[in-house]
Amino acid sequence: MDLNSALSQIKLRNQNLELCSQLDIELLVLDILKISKNDLYRDNPLLSQDQQDRLLKLIDRREKGEPLAYIREKIGFWNLDLHIDQRVLVPRPETEVLVERILENFNSKKLNVLDLGTGSGAIGLALCSERPLWNIVCSDLCPQALSVARRNMKKNLLKVQIVNACWLDSFVEGRFDIIVSNPPYLSFDDPNIFSDGLRHEPLKALAAENHGLKDIEEIIVNSAKLLAVKGSLFVEFGNDQTRKVVSLFKKNGYSEINLYKDLNGDERFCSGKITKC
Ligand code: GLN
C-alpha cells in the first residue's frame, strides 16, 4: 500500500500515542480530505505532504489533551451537527437524556421553553428540531457563547430566540412552561477541572461556588417564580449532588420530583413541577 495513502497514514500515525485514538485520527483524516468514511475505505485516497503536516499538528493538539470537538470544530448532538469551539463547553452525550425526558413528557402542543446557560445551543436547538411549534428561548451570560448558539441555529436551519441574560434576571414572571438547564456544577476544587479534557473548556461553564451548587440553587429558586402554572424545571447536576438538589426542589415548592440516570446509571438529572394557586 502507498505510504502516503490515507489508510497507511492512519496506521502509521497511530503509534506511541496516549490520548489520540485510531478513531480520532480517522476522523481527522476524513475532515482534512472532506470525505466520508465510505469514501475512505473505498478509494483510500492519497494525503499530500501539506495534508500530512496538518494531520500531525491536529494529532499533536489531541495528544496535549484538547477535546476532539474543539480540534474538529464540530460535534454531533441529538440529530444536530453543532459547530463547537473554546467559547463553549463541549456538549456531552449524557445531556441528551435531558432532551429525551422532556420530549417524552411533552407533546408538540405550543409551549414556552427556556434553555438557561445554553452555551452552544445544544439543548434548546435539539428541542426546537423536534418540536417546531414550541417558542424556545436560549439564554446565556456569555455573549461569545451566544455567537456559537446563533451560528448553530443557522447551521441547522432552526429558529429560537437568543438572549443575553444572567440566569433568570431578565425574564418576566410566570412565563415559561418548561425551563431546562445544564448549568456549571463542578466544585472549583474538583481535580477533574485540571484534567486533560476539561482544562481546555471555559471554567465558567464547568464550575460554580458552594461545592458546585450555587448556580443550580439560583436556578431552582428563581424558576419557581418564572414558571407558568404547572410549569416544569429540568436540570442536570453532578455525581453525589442528588440529595442536595432534591432537597432544593422540595424546599422551593416543587412537586412531582423525578430523578433520571445517565448512561452509567448515575442519577444526574432532576425535574419538578410548580403548582401555583
Ligand atoms: N458535564 C460536565 C462534565 O461532566 C460538567 C459541567 C456541566 O456539564 N455543566 O465534565
PDB file of C-alpha atoms and ligand atoms in Angstrom:
ATOM      1  CA  MET A   1       0.000   0.000   0.000  1.00  0.00           C
ATOM      2  CA  ASP A   2       1.264   3.513  -0.805  1.00  0.00           C
ATOM      3  CA  LEU A   3       2.708   5.024   2.375  1.00  0.00           C
ATOM      4  CA  ASN A   4       1.012   8.314   1.529  1.00  0.00           C
ATOM      5  CA  SER A   5      -2.431   6.767   1.292  1.00  0.00           C
ATOM      6  CA  ALA A   6      -4.939   7.779   3.932  1.00  0.00           C
ATOM      7  CA  LEU A   7      -5.252   4.278   5.430  1.00  0.00           C
ATOM      8  CA  SER A   8      -1.460   3.863   5.614  1.00  0.00           C
ATOM      9  CA  GLN A   9      -1.125   7.244   7.266  1.00  0.00           C
ATOM     10  CA  ILE A  10      -3.795   6.371   9.833  1.00  0.00           C
ATOM     11  CA  LYS A  11      -1.912   3.188  10.743  1.00  0.00           C
ATOM     12  CA  LEU A  12       1.480   4.880  10.675  1.00  0.00           C
ATOM     13  CA  ARG A  13       0.475   7.799  12.881  1.00  0.00           C
ATOM     14  CA  ASN A  14      -1.323   5.566  15.379  1.00  0.00           C
ATOM     15  CA  GLN A  15       1.878   4.699  17.209  1.00  0.00           C
ATOM     16  CA  ASN A  16       3.163   5.744  20.618  1.00  0.00           C
ATOM     17  CA  LEU A  17       0.106   7.902  21.249  1.00  0.00           C
ATOM     18  CA  GLU A  18      -1.534   8.271  24.635  1.00  0.00           C
ATOM     19  CA  LEU A  19      -4.724  10.243  24.129  1.00  0.00           C
ATOM     20  CA  CYS A  20      -5.317  10.289  20.405  1.00  0.00           C
ATOM     21  CA  SER A  21      -7.059   7.068  19.376  1.00  0.00           C
ATOM     22  CA  GLN A  22      -7.106   5.479  15.935  1.00  0.00           C
ATOM     23  CA  LEU A  23     -10.728   6.589  15.589  1.00  0.00           C
ATOM     24  CA  ASP A  24      -9.686  10.184  16.379  1.00  0.00           C
ATOM     25  CA  ILE A  25      -7.017  10.025  13.644  1.00  0.00           C
ATOM     26  CA  GLU A  26      -9.513   8.562  11.213  1.00  0.00           C
ATOM     27  CA  LEU A  27     -11.991  11.386  11.874  1.00  0.00           C
ATOM     28  CA  LEU A  28      -9.243  13.989  11.468  1.00  0.00           C
ATOM     29  CA  VAL A  29      -8.250  12.445   8.131  1.00  0.00           C
ATOM     30  CA  LEU A  30     -11.888  12.499   6.987  1.00  0.00           C
ATOM     31  CA  ASP A  31     -12.049  16.208   7.901  1.00  0.00           C
ATOM     32  CA  ILE A  32      -8.804  17.037   6.102  1.00  0.00           C
ATOM     33  CA  LEU A  33      -9.868  15.216   2.945  1.00  0.00           C
ATOM     34  CA  LYS A  34     -13.503  16.313   3.324  1.00  0.00           C
ATOM     35  CA  ILE A  35     -14.689  12.795   2.549  1.00  0.00           C
ATOM     36  CA  SER A  36     -16.973  10.227   4.207  1.00  0.00           C
ATOM     37  CA  LYS A  37     -15.870   7.022   5.893  1.00  0.00           C
ATOM     38  CA  ASN A  38     -17.238   5.107   2.906  1.00  0.00           C
ATOM     39  CA  ASP A  39     -15.041   7.117   0.538  1.00  0.00           C
ATOM     40  CA  LEU A  40     -12.031   6.480   2.765  1.00  0.00           C
ATOM     41  CA  TYR A  41     -12.353   2.696   2.693  1.00  0.00           C
ATOM     42  CA  ARG A  42     -13.474   2.505  -0.934  1.00  0.00           C
ATOM     43  CA  ASP A  43     -10.971   4.901  -2.524  1.00  0.00           C
ATOM     44  CA  ASN A  44      -8.176   5.121   0.067  1.00  0.00           C
ATOM     45  CA  PRO A  45      -7.077   8.499  -1.370  1.00  0.00           C
ATOM     46  CA  LEU A  46      -3.586   9.958  -1.052  1.00  0.00           C
ATOM     47  CA  LEU A  47      -2.701  12.571   1.560  1.00  0.00           C
ATOM     48  CA  SER A  48      -0.468  15.320   0.156  1.00  0.00           C
ATOM     49  CA  GLN A  49       2.566  16.450   2.161  1.00  0.00           C
ATOM     50  CA  ASP A  50       0.671  19.523   3.254  1.00  0.00           C
ATOM     51  CA  GLN A  51      -2.271  17.404   4.393  1.00  0.00           C
ATOM     52  CA  GLN A  52       0.077  15.070   6.286  1.00  0.00           C
ATOM     53  CA  ASP A  53       1.651  18.070   8.045  1.00  0.00           C
ATOM     54  CA  ARG A  54      -1.798  19.301   9.023  1.00  0.00           C
ATOM     55  CA  LEU A  55      -2.712  15.850  10.333  1.00  0.00           C
ATOM     56  CA  LEU A  56       0.408  15.760  12.515  1.00  0.00           C
ATOM     57  CA  LYS A  57      -0.440  19.154  14.006  1.00  0.00           C
ATOM     58  CA  LEU A  58      -4.004  18.068  14.808  1.00  0.00           C
ATOM     59  CA  ILE A  59      -2.810  14.784  16.369  1.00  0.00           C
ATOM     60  CA  ASP A  60      -0.378  16.808  18.466  1.00  0.00           C
ATOM     61  CA  ARG A  61      -3.234  19.010  19.769  1.00  0.00           C
ATOM     62  CA  ARG A  62      -5.229  15.890  20.666  1.00  0.00           C
ATOM     63  CA  GLU A  63      -2.184  14.411  22.428  1.00  0.00           C
ATOM     64  CA  LYS A  64      -1.975  17.590  24.510  1.00  0.00           C
ATOM     65  CA  GLY A  65      -5.466  16.847  25.787  1.00  0.00           C
ATOM     66  CA  GLU A  66      -7.575  19.177  23.672  1.00  0.00           C
ATOM     67  CA  PRO A  67     -11.069  17.704  23.192  1.00  0.00           C
ATOM     68  CA  LEU A  68     -11.619  16.306  19.700  1.00  0.00           C
ATOM     69  CA  ALA A  69     -14.697  18.525  19.301  1.00  0.00           C
ATOM     70  CA  TYR A  70     -12.522  21.681  19.558  1.00  0.00           C
ATOM     71  CA  ILE A  71      -9.987  20.321  17.084  1.00  0.00           C
ATOM     72  CA  ARG A  72     -12.663  19.266  14.570  1.00  0.00           C
ATOM     73  CA  GLU A  73     -14.732  22.364  15.453  1.00  0.00           C
ATOM     74  CA  LYS A  74     -17.834  20.218  15.466  1.00  0.00           C
ATOM     75  CA  ILE A  75     -19.767  17.544  17.310  1.00  0.00           C
ATOM     76  CA  GLY A  76     -22.985  15.648  16.827  1.00  0.00           C
ATOM     77  CA  PHE A  77     -25.649  16.211  19.482  1.00  0.00           C
ATOM     78  CA  TRP A  78     -29.081  14.615  19.195  1.00  0.00           C
ATOM     79  CA  ASN A  79     -29.822  14.910  15.456  1.00  0.00           C
ATOM     80  CA  LEU A  80     -27.818  18.127  15.078  1.00  0.00           C
ATOM     81  CA  ASP A  81     -24.432  18.935  13.678  1.00  0.00           C
ATOM     82  CA  LEU A  82     -23.042  21.620  16.009  1.00  0.00           C
ATOM     83  CA  HIS A  83     -20.140  23.994  15.491  1.00  0.00           C
ATOM     84  CA  ILE A  84     -18.005  23.888  18.644  1.00  0.00           C
ATOM     85  CA  ASP A  85     -15.015  25.933  19.775  1.00  0.00           C
ATOM     86  CA  GLN A  86     -13.367  27.034  23.014  1.00  0.00           C
ATOM     87  CA  ARG A  87     -16.043  29.658  23.679  1.00  0.00           C
ATOM     88  CA  VAL A  88     -18.438  26.886  24.773  1.00  0.00           C
ATOM     89  CA  LEU A  89     -18.490  23.645  26.733  1.00  0.00           C
ATOM     90  CA  VAL A  90     -18.387  20.526  24.569  1.00  0.00           C
ATOM     91  CA  PRO A  91     -21.913  19.057  24.679  1.00  0.00           C
ATOM     92  CA  ARG A  92     -21.828  15.624  26.361  1.00  0.00           C
ATOM     93  CA  PRO A  93     -23.862  12.644  25.155  1.00  0.00           C
ATOM     94  CA  GLU A  94     -25.453  12.261  28.610  1.00  0.00           C
ATOM     95  CA  THR A  95     -27.095  15.667  28.249  1.00  0.00           C
ATOM     96  CA  GLU A  96     -29.236  14.073  25.535  1.00  0.00           C
ATOM     97  CA  VAL A  97     -31.055  12.351  28.427  1.00  0.00           C
ATOM     98  CA  LEU A  98     -32.491  15.772  29.343  1.00  0.00           C
ATOM     99  CA  VAL A  99     -33.765  16.274  25.793  1.00  0.00           C
ATOM    100  CA  GLU A 100     -35.200  12.750  25.734  1.00  0.00           C
ATOM    101  CA  ARG A 101     -37.046  13.120  29.034  1.00  0.00           C
ATOM    102  CA  ILE A 102     -38.554  16.454  28.036  1.00  0.00           C
ATOM    103  CA  LEU A 103     -39.751  15.081  24.687  1.00  0.00           C
ATOM    104  CA  GLU A 104     -41.226  12.068  26.460  1.00  0.00           C
ATOM    105  CA  ASN A 105     -43.207  14.286  28.802  1.00  0.00           C
ATOM    106  CA  PHE A 106     -44.475  16.954  26.415  1.00  0.00           C
ATOM    107  CA  ASN A 107     -46.175  16.603  23.030  1.00  0.00           C
ATOM    108  CA  SER A 108     -45.973  19.053  20.151  1.00  0.00           C
ATOM    109  CA  LYS A 109     -48.598  21.458  21.547  1.00  0.00           C
ATOM    110  CA  LYS A 110     -47.257  25.029  21.616  1.00  0.00           C
ATOM    111  CA  LEU A 111     -45.203  25.774  24.782  1.00  0.00           C
ATOM    112  CA  ASN A 112     -42.856  28.463  26.056  1.00  0.00           C
ATOM    113  CA  VAL A 113     -39.466  26.951  26.819  1.00  0.00           C
ATOM    114  CA  LEU A 114     -36.257  28.430  28.239  1.00  0.00           C
ATOM    115  CA  ASP A 115     -32.806  26.800  27.897  1.00  0.00           C
ATOM    116  CA  LEU A 116     -30.733  28.508  30.587  1.00  0.00           C
ATOM    117  CA  GLY A 117     -26.977  28.717  30.052  1.00  0.00           C
ATOM    118  CA  THR A 118     -27.403  27.367  26.553  1.00  0.00           C
ATOM    119  CA  GLY A 119     -23.699  27.517  25.529  1.00  0.00           C
ATOM    120  CA  SER A 120     -23.558  26.031  22.021  1.00  0.00           C
ATOM    121  CA  GLY A 121     -27.369  25.935  21.969  1.00  0.00           C
ATOM    122  CA  ALA A 122     -27.352  22.126  22.121  1.00  0.00           C
ATOM    123  CA  ILE A 123     -30.418  21.543  24.333  1.00  0.00           C
ATOM    124  CA  GLY A 124     -32.641  24.352  23.032  1.00  0.00           C
ATOM    125  CA  LEU A 125     -31.843  23.614  19.383  1.00  0.00           C
ATOM    126  CA  ALA A 126     -32.378  19.862  19.809  1.00  0.00           C
ATOM    127  CA  LEU A 127     -35.806  20.593  21.337  1.00  0.00           C
ATOM    128  CA  CYS A 128     -36.571  23.051  18.540  1.00  0.00           C
ATOM    129  CA  SER A 129     -35.713  20.436  15.897  1.00  0.00           C
ATOM    130  CA  GLU A 130     -38.232  18.034  17.457  1.00  0.00           C
ATOM    131  CA  ARG A 131     -40.953  20.490  18.473  1.00  0.00           C
ATOM    132  CA  PRO A 132     -41.122  23.224  15.829  1.00  0.00           C
ATOM    133  CA  LEU A 133     -44.230  24.801  17.381  1.00  0.00           C
ATOM    134  CA  TRP A 134     -42.539  25.492  20.710  1.00  0.00           C
ATOM    135  CA  ASN A 135     -41.431  29.012  21.402  1.00  0.00           C
ATOM    136  CA  ILE A 136     -37.862  28.425  22.623  1.00  0.00           C
ATOM    137  CA  VAL A 137     -35.561  30.972  24.264  1.00  0.00           C
ATOM    138  CA  CYS A 138     -31.850  30.126  24.581  1.00  0.00           C
ATOM    139  CA  SER A 139     -30.065  32.354  27.090  1.00  0.00           C
ATOM    140  CA  ASP A 140     -26.501  32.695  28.298  1.00  0.00           C
ATOM    141  CA  LEU A 141     -24.483  35.182  30.306  1.00  0.00           C
ATOM    142  CA  CYS A 142     -21.618  34.976  27.848  1.00  0.00           C
ATOM    143  CA  PRO A 143     -22.084  36.861  24.532  1.00  0.00           C
ATOM    144  CA  GLN A 144     -19.290  34.786  22.939  1.00  0.00           C
ATOM    145  CA  ALA A 145     -21.213  31.595  23.693  1.00  0.00           C
ATOM    146  CA  LEU A 146     -24.332  33.147  22.178  1.00  0.00           C
ATOM    147  CA  SER A 147     -22.440  33.741  18.915  1.00  0.00           C
ATOM    148  CA  VAL A 148     -21.837  29.985  18.790  1.00  0.00           C
ATOM    149  CA  ALA A 149     -25.510  29.263  19.591  1.00  0.00           C
ATOM    150  CA  ARG A 150     -26.618  31.672  16.850  1.00  0.00           C
ATOM    151  CA  ARG A 151     -24.264  30.058  14.359  1.00  0.00           C
ATOM    152  CA  ASN A 152     -25.649  26.622  15.271  1.00  0.00           C
ATOM    153  CA  MET A 153     -29.211  27.838  14.896  1.00  0.00           C
ATOM    154  CA  LYS A 154     -28.456  28.983  11.336  1.00  0.00           C
ATOM    155  CA  LYS A 155     -26.363  25.932  10.516  1.00  0.00           C
ATOM    156  CA  ASN A 156     -29.251  23.640  11.470  1.00  0.00           C
ATOM    157  CA  LEU A 157     -31.930  25.864   9.883  1.00  0.00           C
ATOM    158  CA  LEU A 158     -33.761  26.331  13.193  1.00  0.00           C
ATOM    159  CA  LYS A 159     -35.406  29.321  14.859  1.00  0.00           C
ATOM    160  CA  VAL A 160     -35.019  30.085  18.569  1.00  0.00           C
ATOM    161  CA  GLN A 161     -34.792  33.376  20.442  1.00  0.00           C
ATOM    162  CA  ILE A 162     -31.260  34.092  21.654  1.00  0.00           C
ATOM    163  CA  VAL A 163     -30.997  36.232  24.777  1.00  0.00           C
ATOM    164  CA  ASN A 164     -28.059  37.558  26.779  1.00  0.00           C
ATOM    165  CA  ALA A 165     -29.012  37.216  30.460  1.00  0.00           C
ATOM    166  CA  CYS A 166     -27.613  36.273  33.849  1.00  0.00           C
ATOM    167  CA  TRP A 167     -29.677  33.197  34.675  1.00  0.00           C
ATOM    168  CA  LEU A 168     -33.267  34.362  35.218  1.00  0.00           C
ATOM    169  CA  ASP A 169     -32.630  38.043  35.928  1.00  0.00           C
ATOM    170  CA  SER A 170     -34.142  39.469  32.722  1.00  0.00           C
ATOM    171  CA  PHE A 171     -37.289  37.398  32.480  1.00  0.00           C
ATOM    172  CA  VAL A 172     -40.890  38.166  33.392  1.00  0.00           C
ATOM    173  CA  GLU A 173     -42.821  36.133  35.962  1.00  0.00           C
ATOM    174  CA  GLY A 174     -44.985  33.144  35.133  1.00  0.00           C
ATOM    175  CA  ARG A 175     -43.973  32.896  31.536  1.00  0.00           C
ATOM    176  CA  PHE A 176     -42.366  29.512  30.882  1.00  0.00           C
ATOM    177  CA  ASP A 177     -43.940  26.057  30.653  1.00  0.00           C
ATOM    178  CA  ILE A 178     -40.515  24.400  30.730  1.00  0.00           C
ATOM    179  CA  ILE A 179     -37.164  25.663  31.987  1.00  0.00           C
ATOM    180  CA  VAL A 180     -34.195  23.409  31.267  1.00  0.00           C
ATOM    181  CA  SER A 181     -30.566  23.879  32.219  1.00  0.00           C
ATOM    182  CA  ASN A 182     -27.212  22.162  32.181  1.00  0.00           C
ATOM    183  CA  PRO A 183     -25.513  24.688  34.480  1.00  0.00           C
ATOM    184  CA  PRO A 184     -21.949  24.664  35.828  1.00  0.00           C
ATOM    185  CA  TYR A 185     -21.999  22.275  38.764  1.00  0.00           C
ATOM    186  CA  LEU A 186     -18.457  21.056  39.400  1.00  0.00           C
ATOM    187  CA  SER A 187     -16.736  22.288  42.525  1.00  0.00           C
ATOM    188  CA  PHE A 188     -13.786  24.639  41.939  1.00  0.00           C
ATOM    189  CA  ASP A 189     -11.601  22.199  43.869  1.00  0.00           C
ATOM    190  CA  ASP A 190     -12.657  19.212  41.758  1.00  0.00           C
ATOM    191  CA  PRO A 191      -9.345  17.804  40.475  1.00  0.00           C
ATOM    192  CA  ASN A 192     -11.051  16.892  37.152  1.00  0.00           C
ATOM    193  CA  ILE A 193     -11.121  20.577  36.254  1.00  0.00           C
ATOM    194  CA  PHE A 194      -7.382  20.434  35.635  1.00  0.00           C
ATOM    195  CA  SER A 195      -7.552  17.146  33.757  1.00  0.00           C
ATOM    196  CA  ASP A 196      -6.616  16.953  30.103  1.00  0.00           C
ATOM    197  CA  GLY A 197     -10.035  17.488  28.550  1.00  0.00           C
ATOM    198  CA  LEU A 198     -11.700  19.904  30.962  1.00  0.00           C
ATOM    199  CA  ARG A 199      -8.805  22.344  31.321  1.00  0.00           C
ATOM    200  CA  HIS A 200      -9.444  23.436  27.725  1.00  0.00           C
ATOM    201  CA  GLU A 201     -13.096  24.271  28.427  1.00  0.00           C
ATOM    202  CA  PRO A 202     -14.486  27.561  29.808  1.00  0.00           C
ATOM    203  CA  LEU A 203     -14.234  27.319  33.589  1.00  0.00           C
ATOM    204  CA  LYS A 204     -17.369  29.437  33.990  1.00  0.00           C
ATOM    205  CA  ALA A 205     -19.380  26.768  32.187  1.00  0.00           C
ATOM    206  CA  LEU A 206     -17.973  23.965  34.321  1.00  0.00           C
ATOM    207  CA  ALA A 207     -17.709  25.070  37.922  1.00  0.00           C
ATOM    208  CA  ALA A 208     -19.735  27.013  40.485  1.00  0.00           C
ATOM    209  CA  GLU A 209     -19.232  28.233  44.065  1.00  0.00           C
ATOM    210  CA  ASN A 210     -20.677  26.407  47.065  1.00  0.00           C
ATOM    211  CA  HIS A 211     -19.346  22.979  46.019  1.00  0.00           C
ATOM    212  CA  GLY A 212     -20.820  23.435  42.555  1.00  0.00           C
ATOM    213  CA  LEU A 213     -24.328  24.180  43.827  1.00  0.00           C
ATOM    214  CA  LYS A 214     -24.553  27.980  43.665  1.00  0.00           C
ATOM    215  CA  ASP A 215     -25.961  28.281  40.138  1.00  0.00           C
ATOM    216  CA  ILE A 216     -28.215  25.231  40.424  1.00  0.00           C
ATOM    217  CA  GLU A 217     -29.681  26.717  43.595  1.00  0.00           C
ATOM    218  CA  GLU A 218     -30.276  30.090  41.933  1.00  0.00           C
ATOM    219  CA  ILE A 219     -31.971  28.359  39.015  1.00  0.00           C
ATOM    220  CA  ILE A 220     -34.218  26.230  41.253  1.00  0.00           C
ATOM    221  CA  VAL A 221     -35.192  29.204  43.455  1.00  0.00           C
ATOM    222  CA  ASN A 222     -35.892  31.667  40.633  1.00  0.00           C
ATOM    223  CA  SER A 223     -37.507  29.202  38.221  1.00  0.00           C
ATOM    224  CA  ALA A 224     -40.231  28.690  40.817  1.00  0.00           C
ATOM    225  CA  LYS A 225     -41.255  32.318  40.118  1.00  0.00           C
ATOM    226  CA  LEU A 226     -40.765  32.243  36.359  1.00  0.00           C
ATOM    227  CA  LEU A 227     -42.572  29.011  35.591  1.00  0.00           C
ATOM    228  CA  ALA A 228     -46.192  29.173  34.456  1.00  0.00           C
ATOM    229  CA  VAL A 229     -48.871  27.254  36.389  1.00  0.00           C
ATOM    230  CA  LYS A 230     -47.871  23.548  36.238  1.00  0.00           C
ATOM    231  CA  GLY A 231     -44.565  24.545  34.609  1.00  0.00           C
ATOM    232  CA  SER A 232     -41.614  22.148  34.895  1.00  0.00           C
ATOM    233  CA  LEU A 233     -37.937  22.604  35.615  1.00  0.00           C
ATOM    234  CA  PHE A 234     -35.358  20.100  34.322  1.00  0.00           C
ATOM    235  CA  VAL A 235     -31.724  20.363  35.474  1.00  0.00           C
ATOM    236  CA  GLU A 236     -28.526  18.396  35.050  1.00  0.00           C
ATOM    237  CA  PHE A 237     -26.303  18.061  38.130  1.00  0.00           C
ATOM    238  CA  GLY A 238     -23.123  16.265  39.193  1.00  0.00           C
ATOM    239  CA  ASN A 239     -22.423  12.917  40.775  1.00  0.00           C
ATOM    240  CA  ASP A 240     -23.123  12.988  44.525  1.00  0.00           C
ATOM    241  CA  GLN A 241     -25.379  16.078  44.332  1.00  0.00           C
ATOM    242  CA  THR A 242     -28.697  14.158  44.227  1.00  0.00           C
ATOM    243  CA  ARG A 243     -29.633  14.638  47.879  1.00  0.00           C
ATOM    244  CA  LYS A 244     -28.924  18.375  47.889  1.00  0.00           C
ATOM    245  CA  VAL A 245     -30.642  19.005  44.557  1.00  0.00           C
ATOM    246  CA  VAL A 246     -33.787  17.086  45.575  1.00  0.00           C
ATOM    247  CA  SER A 247     -33.910  18.963  48.860  1.00  0.00           C
ATOM    248  CA  LEU A 248     -33.658  22.302  46.980  1.00  0.00           C
ATOM    249  CA  PHE A 249     -36.549  21.257  44.722  1.00  0.00           C
ATOM    250  CA  LYS A 250     -38.651  20.332  47.781  1.00  0.00           C
ATOM    251  CA  LYS A 251     -37.753  23.428  49.749  1.00  0.00           C
ATOM    252  CA  ASN A 252     -38.791  25.663  46.865  1.00  0.00           C
ATOM    253  CA  GLY A 253     -42.270  24.232  46.408  1.00  0.00           C
ATOM    254  CA  TYR A 254     -41.798  21.817  43.525  1.00  0.00           C
ATOM    255  CA  SER A 255     -43.853  18.618  43.369  1.00  0.00           C
ATOM    256  CA  GLU A 256     -43.758  15.504  41.152  1.00  0.00           C
ATOM    257  CA  ILE A 257     -39.976  15.454  41.592  1.00  0.00           C
ATOM    258  CA  ASN A 258     -38.299  12.890  39.327  1.00  0.00           C
ATOM    259  CA  LEU A 259     -34.701  11.759  39.041  1.00  0.00           C
ATOM    260  CA  TYR A 260     -33.195  10.405  35.844  1.00  0.00           C
ATOM    261  CA  LYS A 261     -29.993   8.442  35.340  1.00  0.00           C
ATOM    262  CA  ASP A 262     -27.175   8.951  32.864  1.00  0.00           C
ATOM    263  CA  LEU A 263     -25.752   6.217  30.655  1.00  0.00           C
ATOM    264  CA  ASN A 264     -23.601   4.981  33.583  1.00  0.00           C
ATOM    265  CA  GLY A 265     -26.670   4.501  35.757  1.00  0.00           C
ATOM    266  CA  ASP A 266     -25.899   7.522  37.995  1.00  0.00           C
ATOM    267  CA  GLU A 267     -28.639   9.982  38.984  1.00  0.00           C
ATOM    268  CA  ARG A 268     -27.711  13.141  37.069  1.00  0.00           C
ATOM    269  CA  PHE A 269     -30.970  14.886  36.185  1.00  0.00           C
ATOM    270  CA  CYS A 270     -33.910  16.148  38.195  1.00  0.00           C
ATOM    271  CA  SER A 271     -37.280  17.554  37.223  1.00  0.00           C
ATOM    272  CA  GLY A 272     -40.078  19.065  39.255  1.00  0.00           C
ATOM    273  CA  LYS A 273     -43.367  20.829  38.716  1.00  0.00           C
ATOM    274  CA  ILE A 274     -44.591  24.098  40.149  1.00  0.00           C
ATOM    275  CA  THR A 275     -48.278  24.172  41.035  1.00  0.00           C
ATOM    276  CA  LYS A 276     -49.430  27.687  41.699  1.00  0.00           C
ATOM    277  CA  CYS A 277     -52.814  28.696  43.084  1.00  0.00           C
TER     278      CYS A 277
HETATM  279  N1  GLN B   1     -20.819  17.818  32.325  1.00  0.00           N
HETATM  280  C1  GLN B   1     -19.539  18.352  32.652  1.00  0.00           C
HETATM  281  C2  GLN B   1     -18.623  17.188  32.961  1.00  0.00           C
HETATM  282  O1  GLN B   1     -19.070  16.107  33.178  1.00  0.00           O
HETATM  283  C3  GLN B   1     -19.611  19.286  33.846  1.00  0.00           C
HETATM  284  C4  GLN B   1     -20.177  20.630  33.672  1.00  0.00           C
HETATM  285  C5  GLN B   1     -21.501  20.689  33.027  1.00  0.00           C
HETATM  286  O2  GLN B   1     -21.859  19.981  32.151  1.00  0.00           O
HETATM  287  N2  GLN B   1     -22.349  21.536  33.392  1.00  0.00           N
HETATM  288  O3  GLN B   1     -17.441  17.299  32.946  1.00  0.00           O
END
